[in-house]
Amino acid sequence: MSYPMAKDPPPSDIQIRVNSRRNNSVIHPVDQSDSAPASATPSPFREIKHFKKWVTWLIPLFVIANTIVFIITMYVNNCPKNSVNCIATFLGRFSFQPFKENPLLGPSSSTLVKMGALDVNKVVRGDQGWRLITCNWLHAGVFHILANMLSLLVIGIRLEREFGFVRIGLLYVISGLGGSIMSGLFIQSSISVGASGALFGLLGGMLSELITNWTLYASKFAALLTLLVIIVINLAVGILPHVDNFAHIGGFVSGFLLGFVFLIRPQFGWVRQRYAPSVSARPKFKMYQCILWVVSLILLIIGFTAGLVMLLRGFNANDHCSWCHYLSCVPTSKWSCNTDPASCLANQIGNQLNITCTSNGKSGIYVLPDASNSQIQGLCVGLCS
């Protein structure tokens, strides 16, 4: 904040010119004659930095952490030892599972469970509630983590620069938890991993931030329309198979409500009175901002408490909503939405392993002495897919 030596003019001569917060966070109280030539008397009006620009470091750190966790997951997976066939075998123990087992170029499902994937059965009956958090730091494959981390950089860096690492860090983590709770209530026959719930929380936060800080935006409706199109497209992708759209929806709703709590901005009238004392006093926040803050906080507390209680008691939301499964996958002639885990009958005779998939009746004979459980599971997934 800089204060020029000249005497300030009367407050009645002051105007506030706002540069869009997207490009510049500085608010300039200026005289109506600020377009005077440079040779004129220097402007006596102060330049006020209204919104601080933060240095972004947390979001890049999140990207690094997710990448390290994925590398560790691939190391633990050790495909050459635990599977019959692997992709990119030149990578050694970092090679990928077969495409039929994991088309995203990643580890096996058993490895993901070992690393902390969301498995509702283990959360409810194994008292492993920590999986609701750890699943947000795991990814199913190279394609999965690339898509999520690129999105996190694009969305997260802008938000952290505007609102700081504390608020955006909390928004990210809590939204991820909200996505996990929603996923656990609806998807109970398969595991779930990925940062998508937290990412959709950031999108939801952007939307609520636009609404609660509506008066700060110049092109309000254009910004709203653009953001809504992005959100709708991303949610529409969730109806494809093997995509956990319930995590997306839960994360988005959590982030949307959190945005009203964490991302609220003071109104400009309050800013002006700080630097022009004779201006009539105005409250720091508008009434609608305060109402949204209180309502959102209440809904968050009720929603998270009820969701956790129902999940830990083994509540299956599909039993009470016969159509809700279409929110996560819409079956077509091109794909199936069956999420039941692969189940096979295996019979080891000497060096010969006979496997039969119980869902489609396909069978296979493999020369594999002393097959491990992970090897049998990988072959079973290939037969049943």
Short mmCIF file of C-alpha atoms in Angstrom, two decimals:
data_model
loop_
_atom_site.label_atom_id
_atom_site.label_comp_id
_atom_site.label_asym_id
_atom_site.label_seq_id
_atom_site.Cartn_x
_atom_site.Cartn_y
_atom_site.Cartn_z
CA MET A 1 0.00 0.00 0.00
CA SER A 2 1.57 3.32 -1.05
CA TYR A 3 0.66 6.74 0.25
CA PRO A 4 1.61 9.77 -1.92
CA MET A 5 2.77 12.94 -0.26
CA ALA A 6 0.03 15.19 -1.66
CA LYS A 7 -3.07 15.94 0.39
CA ASP A 8 -6.09 13.71 -0.20
CA PRO A 9 -9.11 15.33 -1.94
CA PRO A 10 -12.58 15.35 -0.40
CA PRO A 11 -14.20 11.91 -0.38
CA SER A 12 -17.02 13.11 -2.60
CA ASP A 13 -14.58 13.39 -5.50
CA ILE A 14 -13.46 9.81 -5.23
CA GLN A 15 -14.54 7.02 -7.50
CA ILE A 16 -13.61 3.38 -7.39
CA ARG A 17 -12.47 1.84 -10.61
CA VAL A 18 -12.33 -1.95 -10.52
CA ASN A 19 -10.01 -3.99 -12.64
CA SER A 20 -11.36 -7.48 -13.09
CA ARG A 21 -10.16 -9.79 -10.38
CA ARG A 22 -9.32 -12.34 -13.05
CA ASN A 23 -6.50 -10.18 -14.35
CA ASN A 24 -5.60 -7.76 -11.59
CA SER A 25 -6.50 -7.73 -7.92
CA VAL A 26 -5.83 -4.02 -7.41
CA ILE A 27 -8.59 -1.52 -6.81
CA HIS A 28 -7.70 2.08 -7.72
CA PRO A 29 -9.58 4.94 -6.08
CA VAL A 30 -9.09 7.65 -8.73
CA ASP A 31 -10.19 11.14 -9.55
CA GLN A 32 -12.46 11.58 -12.55
CA SER A 33 -9.65 13.51 -14.19
CA ASP A 34 -7.15 10.64 -13.89
CA SER A 35 -6.83 10.65 -17.65
CA ALA A 36 -4.81 13.87 -17.45
CA PRO A 37 -1.43 13.88 -19.23
CA ALA A 38 1.64 12.60 -17.48
CA SER A 39 3.08 16.11 -17.19
CA ALA A 40 0.22 17.19 -14.94
CA THR A 41 0.47 17.26 -11.16
CA PRO A 42 0.92 13.69 -9.85
CA SER A 43 -2.32 12.10 -8.75
CA PRO A 44 -2.81 12.49 -5.00
CA PHE A 45 -4.99 9.38 -4.73
CA ARG A 46 -3.86 6.20 -3.08
CA GLU A 47 -3.53 2.83 -4.73
CA ILE A 48 -5.26 0.23 -2.58
CA LYS A 49 -4.45 -3.45 -2.82
CA HIS A 50 -7.80 -4.99 -2.00
CA PHE A 51 -7.26 -8.69 -2.66
CA LYS A 52 -3.88 -10.18 -1.86
CA LYS A 53 -2.26 -12.39 -4.47
CA TRP A 54 -0.88 -15.54 -2.86
CA VAL A 55 2.16 -17.51 -3.92
CA THR A 56 0.96 -20.93 -5.10
CA TRP A 57 2.81 -23.86 -3.59
CA LEU A 58 0.21 -26.20 -2.09
CA ILE A 59 -1.43 -27.28 -5.36
CA PRO A 60 1.94 -28.13 -6.99
CA LEU A 61 2.78 -30.02 -3.79
CA PHE A 62 -0.48 -31.98 -4.12
CA VAL A 63 0.47 -32.90 -7.69
CA ILE A 64 3.91 -34.09 -6.58
CA ALA A 65 2.40 -36.09 -3.70
CA ASN A 66 -0.12 -37.82 -5.99
CA THR A 67 2.65 -38.67 -8.46
CA ILE A 68 4.90 -40.11 -5.75
CA VAL A 69 2.04 -42.21 -4.38
CA PHE A 70 1.36 -43.57 -7.88
CA ILE A 71 5.03 -44.52 -8.35
CA ILE A 72 5.02 -46.28 -4.97
CA THR A 73 1.81 -48.10 -5.94
CA MET A 74 3.39 -49.38 -9.15
CA TYR A 75 6.45 -50.52 -7.18
CA VAL A 76 4.25 -52.46 -4.76
CA ASN A 77 2.22 -53.88 -7.67
CA ASN A 78 5.26 -55.65 -9.18
CA CYS A 79 3.42 -57.00 -12.21
CA PRO A 80 6.13 -59.45 -13.43
CA LYS A 81 5.98 -61.29 -10.12
CA ASN A 82 2.22 -61.26 -9.55
CA SER A 83 0.75 -61.55 -13.06
CA VAL A 84 1.15 -63.79 -16.07
CA ASN A 85 1.20 -61.00 -18.67
CA CYS A 86 2.38 -57.41 -18.30
CA ILE A 87 2.58 -54.29 -20.47
CA ALA A 88 5.88 -52.41 -20.94
CA THR A 89 7.93 -55.19 -19.37
CA PHE A 90 11.11 -53.13 -19.91
CA LEU A 91 9.97 -51.11 -16.87
CA GLY A 92 10.57 -54.13 -14.65
CA ARG A 93 8.45 -54.17 -11.51
CA PHE A 94 6.93 -50.84 -12.64
CA SER A 95 5.31 -52.46 -15.69
CA PHE A 96 1.52 -52.32 -16.08
CA GLN A 97 -1.25 -54.86 -15.76
CA PRO A 98 -2.79 -56.28 -19.00
CA PHE A 99 -5.27 -54.03 -20.81
CA LYS A 100 -8.14 -56.45 -20.13
CA GLU A 101 -7.48 -56.12 -16.42
CA ASN A 102 -6.68 -52.39 -16.33
CA PRO A 103 -7.10 -50.33 -19.53
CA LEU A 104 -5.71 -47.21 -17.82
CA LEU A 105 -2.12 -48.52 -17.67
CA GLY A 106 -1.87 -49.09 -13.96
CA PRO A 107 -1.79 -51.59 -11.09
CA SER A 108 -4.16 -54.39 -10.20
CA SER A 109 -7.25 -53.82 -8.09
CA SER A 110 -5.77 -55.95 -5.31
CA THR A 111 -2.76 -53.61 -5.13
CA LEU A 112 -5.02 -50.57 -4.96
CA VAL A 113 -6.95 -52.16 -2.09
CA LYS A 114 -3.65 -52.85 -0.33
CA MET A 115 -2.62 -49.21 -0.77
CA GLY A 116 -5.88 -47.79 0.63
CA ALA A 117 -8.58 -47.77 -2.06
CA LEU A 118 -12.17 -47.16 -0.97
CA ASP A 119 -13.62 -50.60 -0.27
CA VAL A 120 -16.95 -50.16 1.51
CA ASN A 121 -16.86 -53.65 2.97
CA LYS A 122 -13.55 -52.91 4.69
CA VAL A 123 -14.75 -49.49 5.86
CA VAL A 124 -17.95 -50.87 7.40
CA ARG A 125 -16.86 -54.27 8.68
CA GLY A 126 -13.13 -53.75 9.01
CA ASP A 127 -13.24 -50.39 10.79
CA GLN A 128 -11.01 -48.86 8.11
CA GLY A 129 -12.57 -45.44 7.84
CA TRP A 130 -9.20 -43.96 6.85
CA ARG A 131 -9.84 -45.30 3.35
CA LEU A 132 -12.30 -42.43 2.84
CA ILE A 133 -9.24 -40.15 2.78
CA THR A 134 -6.48 -42.32 1.30
CA CYS A 135 -8.52 -43.27 -1.79
CA ASN A 136 -8.31 -39.63 -2.94
CA TRP A 137 -4.52 -39.91 -3.29
CA LEU A 138 -4.52 -43.11 -5.35
CA HIS A 139 -5.00 -43.45 -9.12
CA ALA A 140 -5.92 -46.40 -11.29
CA GLY A 141 -3.41 -45.73 -14.05
CA VAL A 142 -1.25 -43.35 -16.06
CA PHE A 143 -4.19 -41.95 -18.05
CA HIS A 144 -6.15 -41.45 -14.84
CA ILE A 145 -3.47 -39.52 -12.98
CA LEU A 146 -2.51 -37.41 -16.01
CA ALA A 147 -6.09 -36.22 -16.52
CA ASN A 148 -6.60 -35.45 -12.84
CA MET A 149 -3.28 -33.69 -12.23
CA LEU A 150 -3.59 -31.50 -15.32
CA SER A 151 -7.07 -30.48 -14.20
CA LEU A 152 -5.80 -29.83 -10.67
CA LEU A 153 -3.07 -27.52 -11.97
CA VAL A 154 -5.45 -25.57 -14.21
CA ILE A 155 -8.17 -25.12 -11.59
CA GLY A 156 -6.25 -25.23 -8.33
CA ILE A 157 -3.44 -22.77 -9.05
CA ARG A 158 -5.89 -20.00 -9.98
CA LEU A 159 -7.92 -20.57 -6.80
CA GLU A 160 -4.88 -20.78 -4.53
CA ARG A 161 -3.50 -17.55 -6.00
CA GLU A 162 -6.78 -15.79 -5.21
CA PHE A 163 -7.69 -17.30 -1.82
CA GLY A 164 -4.53 -18.78 -0.33
CA PHE A 165 -3.34 -22.26 0.56
CA VAL A 166 -5.34 -22.68 3.81
CA ARG A 167 -8.81 -22.18 2.35
CA ILE A 168 -8.11 -24.02 -0.90
CA GLY A 169 -6.34 -26.86 0.90
CA LEU A 170 -9.32 -27.34 3.21
CA LEU A 171 -11.73 -27.07 0.28
CA TYR A 172 -9.81 -29.78 -1.61
CA VAL A 173 -9.49 -32.25 1.28
CA ILE A 174 -13.03 -31.86 2.66
CA SER A 175 -14.56 -32.10 -0.83
CA GLY A 176 -12.61 -35.30 -1.41
CA LEU A 177 -14.05 -36.72 1.80
CA GLY A 178 -17.56 -35.70 0.70
CA GLY A 179 -17.04 -37.48 -2.61
CA SER A 180 -15.86 -40.63 -0.82
CA ILE A 181 -18.91 -40.66 1.46
CA MET A 182 -21.29 -40.29 -1.49
CA SER A 183 -19.44 -42.98 -3.42
CA GLY A 184 -19.52 -45.36 -0.46
CA LEU A 185 -23.28 -44.97 -0.07
CA PHE A 186 -23.98 -45.97 -3.69
CA ILE A 187 -21.05 -48.02 -5.03
CA GLN A 188 -20.52 -50.98 -2.73
CA SER A 189 -19.61 -53.81 -5.09
CA SER A 190 -16.33 -52.36 -6.40
CA ILE A 191 -13.45 -50.20 -5.22
CA SER A 192 -12.98 -46.51 -5.92
CA VAL A 193 -9.82 -44.38 -6.23
CA GLY A 194 -8.88 -40.96 -7.58
CA ALA A 195 -8.78 -37.25 -6.83
CA SER A 196 -11.85 -36.52 -8.97
CA GLY A 197 -14.12 -35.86 -6.00
CA ALA A 198 -11.72 -33.22 -4.67
CA LEU A 199 -11.37 -31.73 -8.17
CA PHE A 200 -15.12 -31.42 -8.56
CA GLY A 201 -15.12 -29.78 -5.14
CA LEU A 202 -12.87 -27.06 -6.57
CA LEU A 203 -15.29 -26.63 -9.49
CA GLY A 204 -18.20 -26.40 -7.06
CA GLY A 205 -16.27 -23.84 -5.02
CA MET A 206 -15.67 -21.75 -8.14
CA LEU A 207 -19.41 -21.72 -8.84
CA SER A 208 -20.44 -20.70 -5.33
CA GLU A 209 -17.65 -18.11 -5.22
CA LEU A 210 -19.07 -16.54 -8.36
CA ILE A 211 -22.55 -16.47 -6.81
CA THR A 212 -21.61 -15.13 -3.38
CA ASN A 213 -19.22 -12.52 -4.84
CA TRP A 214 -21.59 -11.66 -7.68
CA THR A 215 -21.07 -7.89 -7.43
CA LEU A 216 -17.31 -8.18 -7.95
CA TYR A 217 -17.57 -9.53 -11.49
CA ALA A 218 -17.85 -7.43 -14.63
CA SER A 219 -19.03 -10.14 -17.07
CA LYS A 220 -21.20 -12.00 -14.59
CA PHE A 221 -23.44 -14.01 -16.88
CA ALA A 222 -20.66 -14.92 -19.30
CA ALA A 223 -18.55 -16.26 -16.43
CA LEU A 224 -21.54 -18.16 -15.01
CA LEU A 225 -22.44 -19.72 -18.37
CA THR A 226 -18.85 -20.76 -19.08
CA LEU A 227 -18.48 -22.39 -15.67
CA LEU A 228 -21.81 -24.21 -15.94
CA VAL A 229 -20.88 -25.63 -19.36
CA ILE A 230 -17.58 -26.95 -17.96
CA ILE A 231 -19.34 -28.54 -14.98
CA VAL A 232 -22.08 -30.16 -17.08
CA ILE A 233 -19.57 -31.63 -19.56
CA ASN A 234 -17.46 -33.11 -16.75
CA LEU A 235 -20.48 -34.60 -15.00
CA ALA A 236 -21.71 -36.03 -18.32
CA VAL A 237 -18.44 -37.93 -18.70
CA GLY A 238 -19.33 -39.66 -15.44
CA ILE A 239 -22.10 -41.70 -17.06
CA LEU A 240 -19.45 -43.80 -18.83
CA PRO A 241 -18.61 -47.19 -17.29
CA HIS A 242 -15.78 -47.49 -14.76
CA VAL A 243 -16.17 -43.80 -13.79
CA ASP A 244 -17.33 -43.07 -10.25
CA ASN A 245 -19.76 -40.22 -10.87
CA PHE A 246 -21.10 -40.44 -7.33
CA ALA A 247 -17.69 -39.28 -6.08
CA HIS A 248 -17.91 -36.44 -8.60
CA ILE A 249 -21.38 -35.42 -7.43
CA GLY A 250 -20.53 -35.70 -3.73
CA GLY A 251 -17.35 -33.70 -4.18
CA PHE A 252 -19.12 -31.05 -6.25
CA VAL A 253 -21.95 -30.55 -3.74
CA SER A 254 -19.46 -30.41 -0.85
CA GLY A 255 -17.27 -27.89 -2.67
CA PHE A 256 -20.28 -25.82 -3.70
CA LEU A 257 -21.38 -25.42 -0.07
CA LEU A 258 -17.82 -24.92 1.17
CA GLY A 259 -17.32 -22.13 -1.35
CA PHE A 260 -20.02 -20.05 0.37
CA VAL A 261 -18.16 -20.55 3.66
CA PHE A 262 -14.50 -20.22 2.63
CA LEU A 263 -14.50 -17.99 -0.47
CA ILE A 264 -16.66 -15.05 0.59
CA ARG A 265 -15.34 -11.55 -0.30
CA PRO A 266 -16.10 -8.12 1.28
CA GLN A 267 -18.33 -5.84 -0.79
CA PHE A 268 -16.83 -2.76 -2.45
CA GLY A 269 -18.89 -0.31 -0.41
CA TRP A 270 -17.10 -1.53 2.71
CA VAL A 271 -13.72 -1.10 1.00
CA ARG A 272 -14.51 2.47 0.02
CA GLN A 273 -15.50 3.52 3.53
CA ARG A 274 -12.16 2.26 4.86
CA TYR A 275 -10.30 4.78 2.72
CA ALA A 276 -12.91 7.54 2.69
CA PRO A 277 -14.09 7.88 6.31
CA SER A 278 -16.91 10.31 5.55
CA VAL A 279 -18.64 7.82 3.27
CA SER A 280 -21.75 6.38 4.90
CA ALA A 281 -20.96 3.23 6.86
CA ARG A 282 -21.71 -0.08 5.16
CA PRO A 283 -21.47 -3.63 6.48
CA LYS A 284 -18.49 -5.71 5.38
CA PHE A 285 -20.69 -8.37 3.76
CA LYS A 286 -24.07 -8.16 2.08
CA MET A 287 -27.08 -9.77 3.73
CA TYR A 288 -27.40 -12.50 1.08
CA GLN A 289 -23.73 -13.44 1.61
CA CYS A 290 -24.31 -13.91 5.34
CA ILE A 291 -27.45 -15.97 4.73
CA LEU A 292 -25.66 -18.23 2.26
CA TRP A 293 -22.76 -18.62 4.72
CA VAL A 294 -25.02 -19.74 7.58
CA VAL A 295 -27.24 -22.04 5.49
CA SER A 296 -24.25 -23.69 3.78
CA LEU A 297 -22.47 -24.32 7.08
CA ILE A 298 -25.59 -25.92 8.56
CA LEU A 299 -26.11 -28.12 5.49
CA LEU A 300 -22.45 -29.20 5.55
CA ILE A 301 -22.60 -30.24 9.19
CA ILE A 302 -25.87 -32.12 8.74
CA GLY A 303 -24.82 -33.72 5.44
CA PHE A 304 -21.42 -34.98 6.58
CA THR A 305 -22.74 -36.23 9.92
CA ALA A 306 -25.69 -38.07 8.38
CA GLY A 307 -23.60 -39.44 5.52
CA LEU A 308 -20.90 -40.82 7.80
CA VAL A 309 -23.39 -42.38 10.19
CA MET A 310 -25.31 -44.09 7.38
CA LEU A 311 -22.13 -45.31 5.67
CA LEU A 312 -20.62 -46.77 8.83
CA ARG A 313 -23.91 -48.54 9.56
CA GLY A 314 -23.78 -50.26 6.17
CA PHE A 315 -26.59 -48.24 4.58
CA ASN A 316 -27.00 -48.97 0.84
CA ALA A 317 -28.61 -45.98 -0.88
CA ASN A 318 -29.47 -48.04 -3.97
CA ASP A 319 -32.07 -49.93 -1.93
CA HIS A 320 -33.98 -46.67 -1.52
CA CYS A 321 -33.40 -45.17 -4.96
CA SER A 322 -34.01 -47.54 -7.86
CA TRP A 323 -32.89 -45.07 -10.56
CA CYS A 324 -29.90 -43.44 -8.89
CA HIS A 325 -27.42 -45.88 -10.44
CA TYR A 326 -28.05 -44.18 -13.79
CA LEU A 327 -26.31 -41.09 -12.42
CA SER A 328 -23.02 -42.98 -12.54
CA CYS A 329 -23.45 -45.19 -15.61
CA VAL A 330 -26.02 -45.39 -18.41
CA PRO A 331 -25.93 -48.81 -20.14
CA THR A 332 -25.93 -48.87 -23.94
CA SER A 333 -25.38 -51.43 -26.68
CA LYS A 334 -21.69 -50.42 -26.64
CA TRP A 335 -20.97 -51.04 -22.96
CA SER A 336 -22.29 -52.64 -19.78
CA CYS A 337 -22.64 -51.03 -16.37
CA ASN A 338 -22.11 -54.24 -14.43
CA THR A 339 -19.77 -53.46 -11.54
CA ASP A 340 -19.84 -56.85 -9.83
CA PRO A 341 -16.31 -58.11 -9.14
CA ALA A 342 -15.03 -60.93 -11.33
CA SER A 343 -15.64 -64.35 -9.84
CA CYS A 344 -14.04 -67.58 -11.08
CA LEU A 345 -13.59 -71.21 -10.23
CA ALA A 346 -9.94 -72.31 -10.28
CA ASN A 347 -8.53 -75.81 -10.30
CA GLN A 348 -4.76 -76.49 -10.11
CA ILE A 349 -3.64 -79.90 -11.43
CA GLY A 350 0.12 -80.16 -11.41
CA ASN A 351 1.48 -77.39 -13.63
CA GLN A 352 -1.91 -76.86 -15.27
CA LEU A 353 -4.38 -74.23 -14.03
CA ASN A 354 -8.01 -74.38 -15.12
CA ILE A 355 -10.10 -71.23 -14.60
CA THR A 356 -13.80 -70.73 -15.36
CA CYS A 357 -15.60 -67.40 -15.08
CA THR A 358 -18.86 -67.88 -13.17
CA SER A 359 -20.61 -64.90 -14.82
CA ASN A 360 -20.15 -65.75 -18.53
CA GLY A 361 -19.01 -69.38 -18.46
CA LYS A 362 -15.72 -68.71 -20.29
CA SER A 363 -12.84 -70.95 -19.29
CA GLY A 364 -9.12 -71.05 -19.84
CA ILE A 365 -6.26 -73.49 -19.34
CA TYR A 366 -2.85 -72.12 -18.35
CA VAL A 367 0.52 -73.71 -17.71
CA LEU A 368 1.29 -72.05 -14.41
CA PRO A 369 2.79 -74.02 -11.54
CA ASP A 370 1.92 -72.86 -8.05
CA ALA A 371 -0.20 -69.90 -9.19
CA SER A 372 -0.59 -67.15 -6.60
CA ASN A 373 -3.92 -65.58 -5.71
CA SER A 374 -3.03 -62.34 -7.50
CA GLN A 375 -2.14 -64.28 -10.67
CA ILE A 376 -5.43 -66.18 -10.56
CA GLN A 377 -7.35 -62.94 -9.98
CA GLY A 378 -5.67 -61.29 -12.96
CA LEU A 379 -6.52 -64.21 -15.24
CA CYS A 380 -10.07 -64.24 -13.88
CA VAL A 381 -10.60 -60.56 -14.70
CA GLY A 382 -9.36 -61.21 -18.23
CA LEU A 383 -11.83 -64.07 -18.73
CA CYS A 384 -14.81 -62.22 -17.27
CA SER A 385 -14.25 -58.90 -19.05
#
